[in-house]
Tab-separated table of C-alpha atoms in Angstrom:
chain	number	residue	atom	x	y	z
A	1	MET	CA	0.000	0.000	0.000
A	2	ALA	CA	1.247	3.492	-0.807
A	3	SER	CA	2.332	5.684	2.107
A	4	PHE	CA	0.062	8.642	2.845
A	5	LEU	CA	2.255	10.066	5.602
A	6	PRO	CA	3.511	13.599	4.892
A	7	VAL	CA	6.950	14.377	3.525
A	8	ARG	CA	8.784	16.154	6.356
A	9	LEU	CA	10.798	19.332	5.909
A	10	ASN	CA	12.428	20.188	9.237
A	11	ALA	CA	14.783	22.958	10.245
A	12	GLY	CA	18.445	22.030	9.974
A	13	LYS	CA	21.725	23.752	10.765
A	14	SER	CA	21.525	25.926	7.633
A	15	ASP	CA	18.013	27.090	8.531
A	16	ILE	CA	18.990	28.012	12.087
A	17	ALA	CA	22.133	29.793	10.903
A	18	GLN	CA	20.187	31.774	8.279
A	19	LEU	CA	17.439	32.669	10.745
A	20	ASN	CA	20.031	33.763	13.312
A	21	ARG	CA	21.688	35.991	10.700
A	22	LEU	CA	18.378	37.620	9.747
A	23	VAL	CA	17.344	38.242	13.356
A	24	ARG	CA	20.728	39.729	14.234
A	25	SER	CA	20.466	42.037	11.238
A	26	GLY	CA	17.148	43.401	12.540
A	27	ALA	CA	14.460	41.122	11.049
A	28	ARG	CA	11.474	40.660	13.351
A	29	VAL	CA	8.297	38.588	13.420
A	30	ALA	CA	5.058	40.250	14.485
A	31	ASN	CA	2.004	38.975	16.326
A	32	GLU	CA	-1.464	38.881	14.838
A	33	GLN	CA	-4.084	40.761	16.836
A	34	PHE	CA	-7.083	38.467	16.525
A	35	ASP	CA	-9.758	41.139	16.967
A	36	GLU	CA	-8.023	43.942	15.072
A	37	ASP	CA	-6.393	42.552	11.918
A	38	SER	CA	-9.711	42.156	10.142
A	39	HIS	CA	-8.197	42.446	6.650
A	40	LEU	CA	-6.888	38.902	7.137
A	41	ASP	CA	-10.477	37.655	6.826
A	42	GLN	CA	-10.620	38.914	3.232
A	43	VAL	CA	-8.839	37.844	0.043
A	44	ILE	CA	-5.153	38.846	0.060
A	45	PRO	CA	-3.808	39.675	-3.434
A	46	LYS	CA	-0.294	38.428	-4.135
A	47	PRO	CA	2.093	39.014	-7.052
A	48	TRP	CA	1.877	35.278	-7.689
A	49	GLY	CA	-1.923	35.007	-7.354
A	50	TYR	CA	-3.966	35.290	-4.160
A	51	GLU	CA	-4.695	33.633	-0.827
A	52	TYR	CA	-7.475	33.697	1.743
A	53	ARG	CA	-8.523	32.121	4.993
A	54	ALA	CA	-10.676	29.020	4.658
A	55	PHE	CA	-11.030	28.248	8.380
A	56	VAL	CA	-9.837	29.851	11.602
A	57	ASP	CA	-10.209	29.444	15.343
A	58	ASP	CA	-7.911	30.356	18.232
A	59	PHE	CA	-5.494	27.520	17.403
A	60	PHE	CA	-5.848	26.456	13.752
A	61	ASP	CA	-5.481	28.725	10.724
A	62	LEU	CA	-6.169	27.268	7.274
A	63	TRP	CA	-5.306	29.286	4.177
A	64	ALA	CA	-6.043	28.524	0.523
A	65	LEU	CA	-3.275	29.524	-1.905
A	66	HIS	CA	-3.850	30.062	-5.636
A	67	ILE	CA	-0.456	30.251	-7.393
A	68	ASP	CA	-0.558	31.119	-11.088
A	69	ALA	CA	1.883	29.534	-13.544
A	70	PRO	CA	4.864	29.973	-13.601
A	71	HIS	CA	4.997	32.022	-10.397
A	72	SER	CA	6.441	31.319	-6.964
A	73	THR	CA	6.011	32.318	-3.343
A	74	SER	CA	8.973	33.879	-1.553
A	75	VAL	CA	11.540	31.701	0.178
A	76	HIS	CA	10.507	32.418	3.748
A	77	VAL	CA	10.387	31.026	7.264
A	78	HIS	CA	7.859	30.727	10.082
A	79	PRO	CA	10.068	30.606	13.196
A	80	ARG	CA	7.245	29.680	15.590
A	81	LYS	CA	4.604	27.699	13.771
A	82	LEU	CA	4.149	24.304	12.180
A	83	THR	CA	2.823	24.276	8.607
A	84	TYR	CA	1.288	21.582	6.424
A	85	LEU	CA	0.925	22.085	2.653
A	86	LEU	CA	-1.905	20.083	1.059
A	87	CYS	CA	-2.176	20.062	-2.719
A	88	LEU	CA	-5.690	20.177	-4.181
A	89	GLY	CA	-4.640	20.501	-7.825
A	90	GLY	CA	-1.838	21.480	-10.182
A	91	ARG	CA	1.869	20.711	-10.028
A	92	GLY	CA	4.698	22.431	-8.237
A	93	VAL	CA	7.890	22.082	-6.246
A	94	THR	CA	8.775	23.225	-2.737
A	95	THR	CA	12.367	24.326	-2.171
A	96	GLY	CA	14.245	24.562	1.122
A	97	LEU	CA	17.841	25.296	2.131
A	98	ASP	CA	20.526	22.687	1.388
A	99	ARG	CA	18.036	19.894	0.733
A	100	PRO	CA	16.435	18.288	-2.349
A	101	ASP	CA	13.373	19.934	-3.862
A	102	VAL	CA	10.060	18.287	-2.991
A	103	PRO	CA	7.640	17.795	-5.926
A	104	ILE	CA	3.976	18.356	-5.086
A	105	SER	CA	0.833	17.355	-6.962
A	106	ALA	CA	-2.822	16.646	-6.202
A	107	GLY	CA	-3.133	14.639	-2.983
A	108	SER	CA	0.362	15.291	-1.644
A	109	VAL	CA	1.016	16.422	1.941
A	110	LEU	CA	4.148	18.248	3.078
A	111	ARG	CA	4.918	18.924	6.745
A	112	ILE	CA	7.139	21.990	7.302
A	113	GLY	CA	8.548	22.295	10.802
A	114	PRO	CA	9.044	25.620	12.626
A	115	GLY	CA	12.183	27.399	11.436
A	116	ALA	CA	12.454	25.571	8.087
A	117	PHE	CA	12.865	27.961	5.140
A	118	HIS	CA	10.706	27.084	2.139
A	119	GLY	CA	9.225	28.439	-1.063
A	120	THR	CA	6.803	26.896	-3.567
A	121	ARG	CA	6.798	27.355	-7.345
A	122	ASN	CA	4.108	26.401	-9.852
A	123	THR	CA	5.796	24.116	-12.416
A	124	GLY	CA	2.655	23.255	-14.380
A	125	ASP	CA	0.429	25.021	-16.894
A	126	GLU	CA	-2.591	25.443	-14.597
A	127	PRO	CA	-2.977	27.213	-11.244
A	128	LEU	CA	-1.430	25.419	-8.281
A	129	GLU	CA	-4.085	25.105	-5.561
A	130	LEU	CA	-2.849	24.537	-2.008
A	131	ILE	CA	-4.212	24.480	1.520
A	132	GLU	CA	-1.818	25.704	4.202
A	133	VAL	CA	-2.586	24.395	7.709
A	134	GLU	CA	-0.865	26.629	10.284
A	135	VAL	CA	-0.505	25.836	14.001
A	136	PRO	CA	-0.518	27.963	16.121
A	137	ARG	CA	-2.471	30.758	14.476
A	138	ASN	CA	-0.273	33.791	13.698
A	139	LYS	CA	-0.208	35.029	10.101
A	140	PHE	CA	2.529	37.543	10.896
A	141	ASP	CA	5.019	34.852	11.969
A	142	LEU	CA	6.978	35.428	8.762
A	143	ILE	CA	10.452	36.456	7.574
A	144	ARG	CA	11.108	36.578	3.814
A	145	LEU	CA	14.622	35.634	2.699
A	146	LYS	CA	14.370	35.792	-1.123
A	147	ASP	CA	11.612	36.829	-3.470
A	148	ASP	CA	11.028	37.239	-7.215
A	149	TYR	CA	8.945	40.370	-6.529
A	150	ASN	CA	11.311	42.407	-4.316
A	151	ARG	CA	9.525	41.584	-1.057
A	152	ALA	CA	12.542	40.147	0.799
A	153	GLY	CA	12.594	41.530	4.329
A	154	THR	CA	9.071	42.957	4.121
A	155	ALA	CA	6.176	42.172	6.457
A	156	TYR	CA	2.954	40.387	5.516
A	157	GLU	CA	0.633	42.297	3.152
A	158	SER	CA	-1.800	44.874	4.475
A	159	ALA	CA	-3.953	45.172	1.309
A	160	SER	CA	-7.044	43.010	0.849
A	161	LEU	CA	-10.089	42.504	-1.346
A	162	ASP	CA	-13.564	42.026	0.071
A	163	GLN	CA	-15.592	39.104	-1.278
A	164	PRO	CA	-19.024	39.342	0.398
A	165	GLN	CA	-20.514	36.503	-1.665
A	166	ASN	CA	-18.071	34.043	-0.108
A	167	ALA	CA	-17.183	35.632	3.224
A	168	LEU	CA	-15.889	33.983	6.376
A	169	ARG	CA	-18.885	33.240	8.565
A	170	SER	CA	-19.173	32.363	12.227
A	171	VAL	CA	-19.880	28.755	13.188
A	172	PRO	CA	-22.555	28.911	15.909
A	173	ALA	CA	-21.668	25.573	17.518
A	174	PHE	CA	-17.988	26.461	17.887
A	175	PRO	CA	-16.888	29.635	19.716
A	176	HIS	CA	-14.355	31.951	18.031
A	177	THR	CA	-14.552	29.919	14.818
A	178	ARG	CA	-15.117	31.168	11.262
A	179	MET	CA	-14.995	29.408	7.906
A	180	ARG	CA	-15.878	29.711	4.222
A	181	ARG	CA	-18.174	27.313	2.441
A	182	ARG	CA	-16.189	27.066	-0.789
A	183	THR	CA	-13.322	28.460	-2.860
A	184	PRO	CA	-13.998	31.566	-4.987
A	185	ASP	CA	-13.946	29.483	-8.183
A	186	ARG	CA	-16.394	27.016	-6.550
A	187	ARG	CA	-14.144	24.040	-7.355
A	188	PHE	CA	-13.631	23.001	-3.716
A	189	SER	CA	-15.798	23.103	-0.599
A	190	PHE	CA	-15.105	23.178	3.155
A	191	GLU	CA	-17.263	21.315	5.660
A	192	LEU	CA	-17.102	20.467	9.364
A	193	ARG	CA	-17.716	16.769	10.014
A	194	THR	CA	-17.319	14.386	12.909
A	195	GLY	CA	-14.915	11.479	12.707
A	196	MET	CA	-17.912	9.190	13.130
A	197	ASP	CA	-19.563	10.675	10.037
A	198	ILE	CA	-16.378	10.308	7.989
A	199	PHE	CA	-15.935	6.699	9.131
A	200	TYR	CA	-19.444	5.642	8.095
A	201	ARG	CA	-19.871	7.932	5.097
A	202	ARG	CA	-16.803	7.857	2.873
A	203	ARG	CA	-17.321	9.983	-0.230
A	204	ALA	CA	-15.462	9.904	-3.542
A	205	GLN	CA	-15.206	13.698	-3.688
A	206	ASP	CA	-13.436	14.045	-0.314
A	207	LEU	CA	-9.784	15.089	-0.681
A	208	PHE	CA	-8.547	15.726	2.876
A	209	HIS	CA	-9.781	15.442	6.462
A	210	ILE	CA	-7.996	17.741	8.940
A	211	PRO	CA	-8.506	17.001	12.671
A	212	LEU	CA	-9.241	20.179	14.642
A	213	CYS	CA	-8.162	18.798	18.009
A	214	LEU	CA	-6.121	20.537	20.692
A	215	SER	CA	-3.800	17.543	20.981
A	216	GLY	CA	-2.542	18.234	17.451
A	217	ALA	CA	-1.946	21.890	18.251
A	218	VAL	CA	-0.172	21.154	21.546
A	219	GLU	CA	1.920	18.233	20.275
A	220	ARG	CA	2.679	19.931	16.938
A	221	ASP	CA	1.611	16.845	15.013
A	222	VAL	CA	-1.617	16.828	12.978
A	223	GLU	CA	-2.643	13.522	11.386
A	224	ILE	CA	-4.215	14.665	8.126
A	225	LEU	CA	-6.172	11.953	6.336
A	226	THR	CA	-6.558	11.839	2.571
A	227	GLY	CA	-9.611	10.780	0.630
A	228	HIS	CA	-7.621	8.299	-1.444
A	229	PRO	CA	-9.349	4.890	-1.452
A	230	GLU	CA	-6.073	3.190	-0.468
A	231	ASP	CA	-5.638	5.387	2.599
A	232	LYS	CA	-6.879	2.910	5.219
A	233	ARG	CA	-6.210	5.083	8.268
A	234	ARG	CA	-9.334	5.533	10.338
A	235	PRO	CA	-10.599	8.885	11.612
A	236	GLN	CA	-10.912	9.313	15.372
A	237	THR	CA	-14.645	9.047	15.855
A	238	ASP	CA	-14.731	11.475	18.807
A	239	LYS	CA	-12.882	14.256	16.930
A	240	GLN	CA	-14.075	17.119	14.724
A	241	TYR	CA	-12.601	17.378	11.226
A	242	LEU	CA	-12.545	19.947	8.452
A	243	THR	CA	-13.226	18.095	5.213
A	244	ILE	CA	-12.067	19.550	1.888
A	245	SER	CA	-13.949	18.174	-1.100
A	246	ALA	CA	-14.025	18.593	-4.844
A	247	VAL	CA	-17.354	20.134	-5.856
A	248	GLY	CA	-19.241	17.799	-8.160
A	249	GLY	CA	-16.913	14.949	-7.311
A	250	SER	CA	-14.418	15.967	-10.009
C-alpha cells in the first residue's frame, strides 16, 4: 500500500544559521491581533496570485493559496509555527535550504517544521491550488529571505479585497470559529464533520480530512487523512474534522 504520511521538511543547521543571521540584522516577526487585523479575513492579493482564509479558530489557521503559472512564493520562514501544505490541484515544487526539492501534486502532503525555510513554485500550466494548515495561528510569523517580486525583508501584506458573496462566517456551535463554504472558483468546498460521520460515510469527492483537536496543536503533530481509497487510516470518531472536497466529485 502506498504511504500517505507527509513528507517532512524540518529545520536544519543551515536554517537556524540563516534565521540567526536575519534576526541579528534586525528582522522581526510580528504577532497577529485576533480582533483587530480584520483584513486577514478577506482575500489577500499576491504578485503570484492570491490567498485567503478558509477556516480559523484560536489555534488552527487554514489558508487557501492560488499560485498562477509559472509564479512562486517567496523563500521564507515561520520561526514559531508548524505548517502543512496540502495540494488540491496542479503541479509544483517546494524548495528549502541545502536539501532536495520536494515535488507536489494533487493529494500530496508536506509537513514543514518551525524554522524551516521554504518556497513553492508552480511548475505546471494550470494554477497550483494549495491548503496551508498553520498551528498555532499567527499570520505575521513570517520572515522573507528571497523573493522574485522584491519583497525580501518585508512584512505580511496589508492590502485586501472584500468578497461578500463568499465571506468567512461564524460557526454557531464552535466559539471563536469562522470558515468559508467554498473556494472563490467554486471548485472546492469546506465542511465540518465528525470522525464518526467520515468513518461511516466515505465519499469519492473528499480530498482531505484535517482534525481540529487541541492535541494536534499542543503536540505539533496533525494527522491529516486523505480521501484516497487506499488510505486505510481511520478517523478518530470522537474528533471534529474539516473536510475539503471537490465540488461535483471531479
